[in-house]
mmCIF file with all atom_site columns, C-alpha atoms in Angstrom:
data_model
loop_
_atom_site.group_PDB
_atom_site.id
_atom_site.type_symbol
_atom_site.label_atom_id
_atom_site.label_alt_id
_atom_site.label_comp_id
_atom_site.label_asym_id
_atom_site.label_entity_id
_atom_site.label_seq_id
_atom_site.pdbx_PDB_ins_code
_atom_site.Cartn_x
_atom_site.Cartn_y
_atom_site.Cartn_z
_atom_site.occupancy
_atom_site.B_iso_or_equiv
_atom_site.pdbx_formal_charge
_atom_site.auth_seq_id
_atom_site.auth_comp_id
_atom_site.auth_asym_id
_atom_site.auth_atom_id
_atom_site.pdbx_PDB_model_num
ATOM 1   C CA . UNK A 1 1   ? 0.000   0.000  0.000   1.00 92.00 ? 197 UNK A CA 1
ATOM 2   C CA . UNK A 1 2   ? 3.118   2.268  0.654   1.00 95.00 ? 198 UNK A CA 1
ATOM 3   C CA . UNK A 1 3   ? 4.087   2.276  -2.857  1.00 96.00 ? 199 UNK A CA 1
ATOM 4   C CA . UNK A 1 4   ? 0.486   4.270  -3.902  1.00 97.00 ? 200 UNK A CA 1
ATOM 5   C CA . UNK A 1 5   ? 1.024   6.957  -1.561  1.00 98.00 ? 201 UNK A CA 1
ATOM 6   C CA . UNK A 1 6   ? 2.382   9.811  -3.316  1.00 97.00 ? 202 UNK A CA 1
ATOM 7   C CA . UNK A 1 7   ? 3.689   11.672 0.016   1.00 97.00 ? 203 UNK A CA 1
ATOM 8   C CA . UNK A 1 8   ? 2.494   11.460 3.964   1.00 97.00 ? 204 UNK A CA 1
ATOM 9   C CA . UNK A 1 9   ? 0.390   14.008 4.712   1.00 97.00 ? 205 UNK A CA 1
ATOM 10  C CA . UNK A 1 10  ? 0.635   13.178 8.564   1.00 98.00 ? 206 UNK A CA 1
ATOM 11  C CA . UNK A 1 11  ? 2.794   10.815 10.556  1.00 98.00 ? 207 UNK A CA 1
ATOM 12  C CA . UNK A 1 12  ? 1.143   8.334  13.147  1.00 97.00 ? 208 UNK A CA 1
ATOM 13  C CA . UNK A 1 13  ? 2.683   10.172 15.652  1.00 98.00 ? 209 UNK A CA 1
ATOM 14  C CA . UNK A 1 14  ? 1.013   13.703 14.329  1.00 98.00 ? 210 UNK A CA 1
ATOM 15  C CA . UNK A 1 15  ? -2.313  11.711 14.595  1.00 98.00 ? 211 UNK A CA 1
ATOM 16  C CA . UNK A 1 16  ? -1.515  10.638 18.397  1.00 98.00 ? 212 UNK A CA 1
ATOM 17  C CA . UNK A 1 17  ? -0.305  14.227 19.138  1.00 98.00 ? 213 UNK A CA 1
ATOM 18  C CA . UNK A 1 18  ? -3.909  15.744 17.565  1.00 98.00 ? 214 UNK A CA 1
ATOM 19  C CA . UNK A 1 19  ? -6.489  13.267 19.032  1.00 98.00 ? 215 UNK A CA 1
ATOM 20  C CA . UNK A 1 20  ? -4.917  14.026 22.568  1.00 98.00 ? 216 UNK A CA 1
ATOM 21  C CA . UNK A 1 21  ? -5.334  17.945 21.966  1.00 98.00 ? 217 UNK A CA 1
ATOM 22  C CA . UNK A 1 22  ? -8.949  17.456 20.714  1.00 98.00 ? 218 UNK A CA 1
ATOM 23  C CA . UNK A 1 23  ? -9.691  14.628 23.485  1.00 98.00 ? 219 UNK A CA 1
ATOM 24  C CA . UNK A 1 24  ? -8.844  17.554 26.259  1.00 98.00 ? 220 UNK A CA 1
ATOM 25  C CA . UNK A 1 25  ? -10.683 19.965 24.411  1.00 98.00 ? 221 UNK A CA 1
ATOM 26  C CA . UNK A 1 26  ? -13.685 17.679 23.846  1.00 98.00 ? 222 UNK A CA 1
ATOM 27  C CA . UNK A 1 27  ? -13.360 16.665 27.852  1.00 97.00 ? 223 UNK A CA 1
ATOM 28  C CA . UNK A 1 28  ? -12.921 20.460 28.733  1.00 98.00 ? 224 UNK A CA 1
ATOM 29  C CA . UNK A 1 29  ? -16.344 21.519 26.493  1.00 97.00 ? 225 UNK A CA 1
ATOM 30  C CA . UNK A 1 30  ? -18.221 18.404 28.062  1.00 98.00 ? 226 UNK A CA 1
ATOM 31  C CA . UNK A 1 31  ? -17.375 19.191 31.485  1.00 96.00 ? 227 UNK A CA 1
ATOM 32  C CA . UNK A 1 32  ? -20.735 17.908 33.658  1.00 96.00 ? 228 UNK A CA 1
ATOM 33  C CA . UNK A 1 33  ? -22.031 16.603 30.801  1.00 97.00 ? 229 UNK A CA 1
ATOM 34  C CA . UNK A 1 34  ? -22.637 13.201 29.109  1.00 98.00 ? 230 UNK A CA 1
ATOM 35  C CA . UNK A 1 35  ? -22.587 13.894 25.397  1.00 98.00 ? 231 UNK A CA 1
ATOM 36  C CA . UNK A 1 36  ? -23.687 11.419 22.682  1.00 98.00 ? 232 UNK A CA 1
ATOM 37  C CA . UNK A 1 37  ? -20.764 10.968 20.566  1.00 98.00 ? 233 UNK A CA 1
ATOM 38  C CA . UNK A 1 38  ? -21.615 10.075 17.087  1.00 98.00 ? 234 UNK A CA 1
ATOM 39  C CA . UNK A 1 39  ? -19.312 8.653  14.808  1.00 98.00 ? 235 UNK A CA 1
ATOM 40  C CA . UNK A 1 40  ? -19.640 8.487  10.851  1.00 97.00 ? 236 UNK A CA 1
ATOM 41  C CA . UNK A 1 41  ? -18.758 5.017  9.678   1.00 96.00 ? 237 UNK A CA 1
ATOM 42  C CA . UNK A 1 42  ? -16.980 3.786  8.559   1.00 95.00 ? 238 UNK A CA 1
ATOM 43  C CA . UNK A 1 43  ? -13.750 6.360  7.957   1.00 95.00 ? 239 UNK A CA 1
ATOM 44  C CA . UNK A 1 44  ? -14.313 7.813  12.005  1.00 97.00 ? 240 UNK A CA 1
ATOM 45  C CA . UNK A 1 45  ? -13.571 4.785  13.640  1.00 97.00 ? 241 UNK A CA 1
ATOM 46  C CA . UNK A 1 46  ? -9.769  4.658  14.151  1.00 97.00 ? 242 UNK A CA 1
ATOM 47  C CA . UNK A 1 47  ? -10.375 8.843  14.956  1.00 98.00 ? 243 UNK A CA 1
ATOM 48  C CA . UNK A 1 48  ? -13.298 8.051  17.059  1.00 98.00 ? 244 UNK A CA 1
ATOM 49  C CA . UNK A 1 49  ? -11.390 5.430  19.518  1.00 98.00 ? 245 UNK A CA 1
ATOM 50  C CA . UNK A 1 50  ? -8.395  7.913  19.555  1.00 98.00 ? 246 UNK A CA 1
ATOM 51  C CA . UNK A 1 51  ? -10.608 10.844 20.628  1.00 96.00 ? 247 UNK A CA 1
ATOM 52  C CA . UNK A 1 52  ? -12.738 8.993  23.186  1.00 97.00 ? 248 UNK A CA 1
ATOM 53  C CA . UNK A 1 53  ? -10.271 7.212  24.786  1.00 97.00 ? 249 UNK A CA 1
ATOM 54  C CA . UNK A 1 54  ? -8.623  10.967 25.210  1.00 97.00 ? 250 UNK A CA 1
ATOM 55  C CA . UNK A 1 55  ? -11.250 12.501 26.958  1.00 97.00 ? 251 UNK A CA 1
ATOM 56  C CA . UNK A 1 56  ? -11.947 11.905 30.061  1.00 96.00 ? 252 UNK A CA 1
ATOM 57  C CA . UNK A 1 57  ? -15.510 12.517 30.842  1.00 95.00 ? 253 UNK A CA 1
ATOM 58  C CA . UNK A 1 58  ? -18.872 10.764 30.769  1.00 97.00 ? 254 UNK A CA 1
ATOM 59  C CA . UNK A 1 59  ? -20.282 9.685  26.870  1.00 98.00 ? 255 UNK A CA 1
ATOM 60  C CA . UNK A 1 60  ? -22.637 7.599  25.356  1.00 98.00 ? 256 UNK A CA 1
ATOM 61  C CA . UNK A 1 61  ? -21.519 6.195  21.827  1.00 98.00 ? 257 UNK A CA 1
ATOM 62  C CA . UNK A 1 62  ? -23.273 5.288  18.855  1.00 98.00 ? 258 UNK A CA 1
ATOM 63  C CA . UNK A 1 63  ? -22.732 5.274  15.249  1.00 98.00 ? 259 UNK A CA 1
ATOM 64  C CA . UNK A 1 64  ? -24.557 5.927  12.233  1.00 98.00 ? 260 UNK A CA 1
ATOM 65  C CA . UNK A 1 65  ? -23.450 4.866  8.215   1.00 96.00 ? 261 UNK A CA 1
ATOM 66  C CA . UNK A 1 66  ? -24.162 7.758  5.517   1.00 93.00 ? 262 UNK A CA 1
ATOM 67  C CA . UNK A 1 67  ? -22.728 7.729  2.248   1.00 83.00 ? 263 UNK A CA 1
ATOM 68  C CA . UNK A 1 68  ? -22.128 10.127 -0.820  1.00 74.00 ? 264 UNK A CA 1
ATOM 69  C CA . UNK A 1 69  ? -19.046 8.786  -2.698  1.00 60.00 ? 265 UNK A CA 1
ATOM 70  C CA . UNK A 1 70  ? -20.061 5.928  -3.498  1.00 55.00 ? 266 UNK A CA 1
ATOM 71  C CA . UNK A 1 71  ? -16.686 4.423  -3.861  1.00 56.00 ? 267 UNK A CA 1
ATOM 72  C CA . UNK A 1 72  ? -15.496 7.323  -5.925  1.00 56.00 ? 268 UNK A CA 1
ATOM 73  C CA . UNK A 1 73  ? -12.912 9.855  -5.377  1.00 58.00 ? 269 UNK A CA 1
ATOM 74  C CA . UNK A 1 74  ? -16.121 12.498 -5.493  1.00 63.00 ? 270 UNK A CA 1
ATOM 75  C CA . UNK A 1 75  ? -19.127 13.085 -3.773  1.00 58.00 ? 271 UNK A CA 1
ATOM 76  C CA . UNK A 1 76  ? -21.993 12.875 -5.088  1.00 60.00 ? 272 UNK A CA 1
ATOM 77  C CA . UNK A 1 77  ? -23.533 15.696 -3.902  1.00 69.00 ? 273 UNK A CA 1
ATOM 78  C CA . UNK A 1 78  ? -26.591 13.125 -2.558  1.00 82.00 ? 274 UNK A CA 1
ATOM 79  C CA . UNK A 1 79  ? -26.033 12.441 1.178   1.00 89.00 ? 275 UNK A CA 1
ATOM 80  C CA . UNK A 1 80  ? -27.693 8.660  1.632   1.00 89.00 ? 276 UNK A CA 1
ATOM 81  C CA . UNK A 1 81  ? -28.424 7.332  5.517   1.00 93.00 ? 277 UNK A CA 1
ATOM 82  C CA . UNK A 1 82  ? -27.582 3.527  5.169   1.00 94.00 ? 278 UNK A CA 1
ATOM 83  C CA . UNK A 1 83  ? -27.516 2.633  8.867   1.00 96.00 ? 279 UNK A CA 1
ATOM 84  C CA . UNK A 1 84  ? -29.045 5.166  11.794  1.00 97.00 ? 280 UNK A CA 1
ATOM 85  C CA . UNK A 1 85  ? -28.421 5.873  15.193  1.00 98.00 ? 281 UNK A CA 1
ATOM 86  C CA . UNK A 1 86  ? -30.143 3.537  17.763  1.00 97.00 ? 282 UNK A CA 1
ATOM 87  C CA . UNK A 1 87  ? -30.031 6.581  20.667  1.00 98.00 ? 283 UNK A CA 1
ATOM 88  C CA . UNK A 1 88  ? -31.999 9.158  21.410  1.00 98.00 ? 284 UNK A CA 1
ATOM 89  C CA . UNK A 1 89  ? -30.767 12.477 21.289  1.00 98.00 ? 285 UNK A CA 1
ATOM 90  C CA . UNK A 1 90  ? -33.587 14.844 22.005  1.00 98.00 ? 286 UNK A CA 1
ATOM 91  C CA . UNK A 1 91  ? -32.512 16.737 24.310  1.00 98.00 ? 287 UNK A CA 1
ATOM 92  C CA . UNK A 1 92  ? -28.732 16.099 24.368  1.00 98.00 ? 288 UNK A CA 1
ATOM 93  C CA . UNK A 1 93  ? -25.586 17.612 23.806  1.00 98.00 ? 289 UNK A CA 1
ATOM 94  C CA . UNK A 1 94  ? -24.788 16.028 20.412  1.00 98.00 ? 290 UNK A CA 1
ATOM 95  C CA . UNK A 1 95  ? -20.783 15.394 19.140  1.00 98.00 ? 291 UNK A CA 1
ATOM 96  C CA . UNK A 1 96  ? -20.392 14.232 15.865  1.00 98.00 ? 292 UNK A CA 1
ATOM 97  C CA . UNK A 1 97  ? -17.354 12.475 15.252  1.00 98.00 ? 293 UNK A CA 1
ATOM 98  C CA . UNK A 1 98  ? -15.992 12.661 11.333  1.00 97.00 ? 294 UNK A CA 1
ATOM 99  C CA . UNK A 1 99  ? -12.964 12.034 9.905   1.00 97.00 ? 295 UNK A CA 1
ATOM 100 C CA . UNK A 1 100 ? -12.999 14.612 6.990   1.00 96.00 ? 296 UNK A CA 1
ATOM 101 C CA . UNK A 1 101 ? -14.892 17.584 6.210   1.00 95.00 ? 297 UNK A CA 1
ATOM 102 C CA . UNK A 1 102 ? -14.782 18.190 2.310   1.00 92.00 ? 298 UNK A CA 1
ATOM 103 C CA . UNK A 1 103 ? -17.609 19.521 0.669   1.00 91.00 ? 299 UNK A CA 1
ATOM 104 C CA . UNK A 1 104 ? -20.028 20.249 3.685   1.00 93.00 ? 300 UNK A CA 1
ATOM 105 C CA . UNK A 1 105 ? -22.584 18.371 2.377   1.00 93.00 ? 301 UNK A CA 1
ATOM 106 C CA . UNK A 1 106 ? -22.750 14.793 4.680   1.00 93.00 ? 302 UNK A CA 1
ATOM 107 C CA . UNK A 1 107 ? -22.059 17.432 7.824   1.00 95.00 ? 303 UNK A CA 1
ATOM 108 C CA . UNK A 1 108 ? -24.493 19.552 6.876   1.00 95.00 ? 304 UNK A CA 1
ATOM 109 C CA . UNK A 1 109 ? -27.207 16.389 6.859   1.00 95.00 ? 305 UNK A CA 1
ATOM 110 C CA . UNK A 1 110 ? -26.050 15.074 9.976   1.00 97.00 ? 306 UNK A CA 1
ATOM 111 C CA . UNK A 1 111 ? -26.739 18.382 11.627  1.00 97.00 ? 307 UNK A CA 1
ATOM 112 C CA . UNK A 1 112 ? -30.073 19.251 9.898   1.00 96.00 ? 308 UNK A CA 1
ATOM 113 C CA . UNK A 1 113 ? -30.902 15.453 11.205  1.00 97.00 ? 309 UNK A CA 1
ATOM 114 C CA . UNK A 1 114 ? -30.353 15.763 14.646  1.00 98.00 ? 310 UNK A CA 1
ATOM 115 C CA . UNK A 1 115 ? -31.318 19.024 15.071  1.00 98.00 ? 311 UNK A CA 1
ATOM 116 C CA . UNK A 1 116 ? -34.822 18.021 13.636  1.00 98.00 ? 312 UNK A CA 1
ATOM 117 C CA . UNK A 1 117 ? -34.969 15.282 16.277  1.00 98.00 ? 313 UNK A CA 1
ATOM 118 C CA . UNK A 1 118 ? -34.334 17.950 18.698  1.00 98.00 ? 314 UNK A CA 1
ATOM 119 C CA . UNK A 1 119 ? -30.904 17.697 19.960  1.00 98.00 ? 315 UNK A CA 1
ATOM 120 C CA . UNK A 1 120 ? -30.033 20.359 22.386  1.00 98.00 ? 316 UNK A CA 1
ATOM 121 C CA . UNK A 1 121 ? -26.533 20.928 20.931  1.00 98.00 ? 317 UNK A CA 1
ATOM 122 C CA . UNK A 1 122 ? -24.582 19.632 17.868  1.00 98.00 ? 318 UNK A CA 1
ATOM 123 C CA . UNK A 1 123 ? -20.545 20.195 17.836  1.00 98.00 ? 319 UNK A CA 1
ATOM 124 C CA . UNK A 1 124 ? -18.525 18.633 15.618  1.00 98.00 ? 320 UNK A CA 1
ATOM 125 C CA . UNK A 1 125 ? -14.986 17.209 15.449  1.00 98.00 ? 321 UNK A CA 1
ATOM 126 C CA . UNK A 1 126 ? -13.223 16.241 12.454  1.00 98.00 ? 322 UNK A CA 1
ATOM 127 C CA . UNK A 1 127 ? -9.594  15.026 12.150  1.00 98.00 ? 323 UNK A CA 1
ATOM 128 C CA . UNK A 1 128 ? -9.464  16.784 8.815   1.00 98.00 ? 324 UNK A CA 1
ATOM 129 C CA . UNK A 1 129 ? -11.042 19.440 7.389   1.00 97.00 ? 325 UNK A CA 1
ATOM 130 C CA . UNK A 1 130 ? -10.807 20.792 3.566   1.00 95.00 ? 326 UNK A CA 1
ATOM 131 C CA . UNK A 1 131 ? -12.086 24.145 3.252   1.00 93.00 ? 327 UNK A CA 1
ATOM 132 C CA . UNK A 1 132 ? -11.134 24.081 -0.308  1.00 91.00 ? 328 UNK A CA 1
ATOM 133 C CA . UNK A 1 133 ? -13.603 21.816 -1.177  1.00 88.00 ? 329 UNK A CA 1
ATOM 134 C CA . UNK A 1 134 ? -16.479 22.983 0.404   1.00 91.00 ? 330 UNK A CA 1
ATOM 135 C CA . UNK A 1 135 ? -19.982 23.155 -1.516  1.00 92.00 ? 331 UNK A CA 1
ATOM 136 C CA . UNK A 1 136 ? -22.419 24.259 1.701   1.00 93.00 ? 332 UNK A CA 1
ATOM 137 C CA . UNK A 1 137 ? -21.629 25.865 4.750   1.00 91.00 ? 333 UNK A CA 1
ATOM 138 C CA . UNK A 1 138 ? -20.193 23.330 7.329   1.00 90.00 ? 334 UNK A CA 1
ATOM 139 C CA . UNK A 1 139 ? -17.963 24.208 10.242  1.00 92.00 ? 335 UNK A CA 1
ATOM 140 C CA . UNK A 1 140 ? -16.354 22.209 12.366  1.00 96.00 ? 336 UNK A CA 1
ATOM 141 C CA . UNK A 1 141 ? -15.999 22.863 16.404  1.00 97.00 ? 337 UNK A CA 1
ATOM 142 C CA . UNK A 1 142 ? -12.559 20.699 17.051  1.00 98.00 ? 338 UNK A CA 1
ATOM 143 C CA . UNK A 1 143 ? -10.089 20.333 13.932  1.00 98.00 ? 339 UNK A CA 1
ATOM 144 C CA . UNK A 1 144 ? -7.293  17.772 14.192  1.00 98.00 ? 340 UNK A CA 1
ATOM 145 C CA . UNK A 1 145 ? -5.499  19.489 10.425  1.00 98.00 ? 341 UNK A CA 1
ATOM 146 C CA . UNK A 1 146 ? -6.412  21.424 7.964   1.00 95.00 ? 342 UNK A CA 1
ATOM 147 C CA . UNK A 1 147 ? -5.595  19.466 4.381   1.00 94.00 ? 343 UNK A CA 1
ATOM 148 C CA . UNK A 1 148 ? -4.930  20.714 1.305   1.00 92.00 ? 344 UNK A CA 1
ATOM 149 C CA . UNK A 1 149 ? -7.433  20.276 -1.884  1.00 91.00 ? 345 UNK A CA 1
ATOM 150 C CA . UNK A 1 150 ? -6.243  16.335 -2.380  1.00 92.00 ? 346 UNK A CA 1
ATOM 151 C CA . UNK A 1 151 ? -7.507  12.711 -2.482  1.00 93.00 ? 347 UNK A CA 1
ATOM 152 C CA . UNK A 1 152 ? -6.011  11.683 1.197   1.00 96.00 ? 348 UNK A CA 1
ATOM 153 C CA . UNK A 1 153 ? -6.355  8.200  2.163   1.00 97.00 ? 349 UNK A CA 1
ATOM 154 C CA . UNK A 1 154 ? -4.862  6.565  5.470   1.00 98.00 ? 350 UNK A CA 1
ATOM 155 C CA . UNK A 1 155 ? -6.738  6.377  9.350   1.00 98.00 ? 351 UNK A CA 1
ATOM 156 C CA . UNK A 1 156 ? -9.794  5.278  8.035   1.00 97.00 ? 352 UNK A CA 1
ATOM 157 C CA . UNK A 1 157 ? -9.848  6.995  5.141   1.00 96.00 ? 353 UNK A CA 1
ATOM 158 C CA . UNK A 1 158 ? -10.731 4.979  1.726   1.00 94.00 ? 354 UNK A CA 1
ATOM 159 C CA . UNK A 1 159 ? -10.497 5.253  -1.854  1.00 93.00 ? 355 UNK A CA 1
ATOM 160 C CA . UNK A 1 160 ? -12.466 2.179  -2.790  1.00 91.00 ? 356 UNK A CA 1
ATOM 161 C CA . UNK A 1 161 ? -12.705 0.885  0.772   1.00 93.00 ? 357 UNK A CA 1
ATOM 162 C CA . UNK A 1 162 ? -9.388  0.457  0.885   1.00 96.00 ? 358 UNK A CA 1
ATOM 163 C CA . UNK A 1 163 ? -5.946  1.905  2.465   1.00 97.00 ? 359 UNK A CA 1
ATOM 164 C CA . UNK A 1 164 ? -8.228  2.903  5.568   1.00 97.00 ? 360 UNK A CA 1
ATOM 165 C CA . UNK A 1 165 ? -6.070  0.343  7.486   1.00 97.00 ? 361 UNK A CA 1
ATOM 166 C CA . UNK A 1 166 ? -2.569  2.745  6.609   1.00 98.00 ? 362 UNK A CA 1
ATOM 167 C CA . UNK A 1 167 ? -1.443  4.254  10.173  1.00 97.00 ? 363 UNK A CA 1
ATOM 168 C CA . UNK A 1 168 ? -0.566  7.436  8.944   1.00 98.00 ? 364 UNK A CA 1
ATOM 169 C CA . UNK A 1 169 ? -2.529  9.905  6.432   1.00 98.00 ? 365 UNK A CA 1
ATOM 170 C CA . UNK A 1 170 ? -1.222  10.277 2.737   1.00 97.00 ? 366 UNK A CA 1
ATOM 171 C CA . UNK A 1 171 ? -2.025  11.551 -0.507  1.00 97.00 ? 367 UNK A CA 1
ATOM 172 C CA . UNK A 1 172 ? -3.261  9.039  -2.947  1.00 96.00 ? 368 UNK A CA 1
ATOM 173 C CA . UNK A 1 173 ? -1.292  8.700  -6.170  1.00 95.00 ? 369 UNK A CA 1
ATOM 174 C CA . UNK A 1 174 ? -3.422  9.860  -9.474  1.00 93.00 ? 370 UNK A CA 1
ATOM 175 C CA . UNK A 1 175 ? -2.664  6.774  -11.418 1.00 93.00 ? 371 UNK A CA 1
ATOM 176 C CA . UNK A 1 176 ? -3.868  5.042  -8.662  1.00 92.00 ? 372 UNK A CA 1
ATOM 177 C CA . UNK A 1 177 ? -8.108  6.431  -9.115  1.00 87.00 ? 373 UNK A CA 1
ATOM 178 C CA . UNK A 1 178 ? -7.837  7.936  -12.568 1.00 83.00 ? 374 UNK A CA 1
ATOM 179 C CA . UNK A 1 179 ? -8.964  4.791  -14.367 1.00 70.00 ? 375 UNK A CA 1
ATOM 180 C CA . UNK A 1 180 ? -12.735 6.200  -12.445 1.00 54.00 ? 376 UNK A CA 1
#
């Protein structure tokens, strides 16, 4: 898998050193509280493990599945639940867990969806976050790196549902998706 990564983006050790910053900032925010920590399968969950495991404070956990690149290197601009939450979260202070923030749109459902079950708060922490590539307006409350405008794969990120396995974060060779 090494050999299709055109350069690391960030180190394993980088991604230790961010999820313990965001885990005290997450713990610090959540002080008193017992937040429901979303995370968005299937790229969050080395990031989500990290971060929870980093704050030390009270949390429920679930997960939900949404999808919108359909195995492409693009989204397709349709955000698709596939598998829901099984928590409630009327009520509750919401943190959704993601592990990049491109073009706004998947964020931007999540929030609209919780908020219309009535969630008393929705933050969100990503462990990258694009700007470049954003289509709506989606902002992120905790930020692990910003990224540049390229096809980064590693830490639960996928091209194809693979390299999400890699330990660090890298930038996908071209050669590697163009055939799409």
């Amino acid at each position: 898998m090494d050999n299709d990564i055109l350069k690391v983006l960030y180190s394993q050790n980088e991604i230790k050193e961010a999820c313990e910053r965001l885990g005290k900032q997450i713990q610090k925010e959540y002080e008193g509280k017992t937040p429901v920590v979303i995370g968005v399968l299937k790229g969050a969950v080395f990031f989500m493990a990290d971060i929870v495991r980093a704050a030390d404070t009270y949390m429920q956990m679930d997960f939900i599945d949404v999808s919108s690149y359909h195995g492409g290197t693009k989204s397709s601009g349709e955000v698709e639940l596939v598998t829901d939450i099984t928590l409630d979260v009327a009520g509750r202070d919401v943190l959704i867990i993601e592990d990049i923030v491109d073009t706004g749109q998947t964020l931007k459902f999540l929030m609209d969806t919780f908020a219309n079950r009535g969630a008393n708060s929705i933050k969100v922490c990503t462990l990258l976050d694009k700007p470049a590539g954003r289509l709506v307006e989606a902002n992120s409350d905790f930020i692990g790196f910003e990224v540049p405008n390229e096809f980064v794969v590693g830490y639960g990120l996928d091209y194809d549902e693979k390299y999400r396995n890699l330990p660090y974060i890298g930038v996908l060779k071209p050669k590697i998706y163009s055939h799409n």
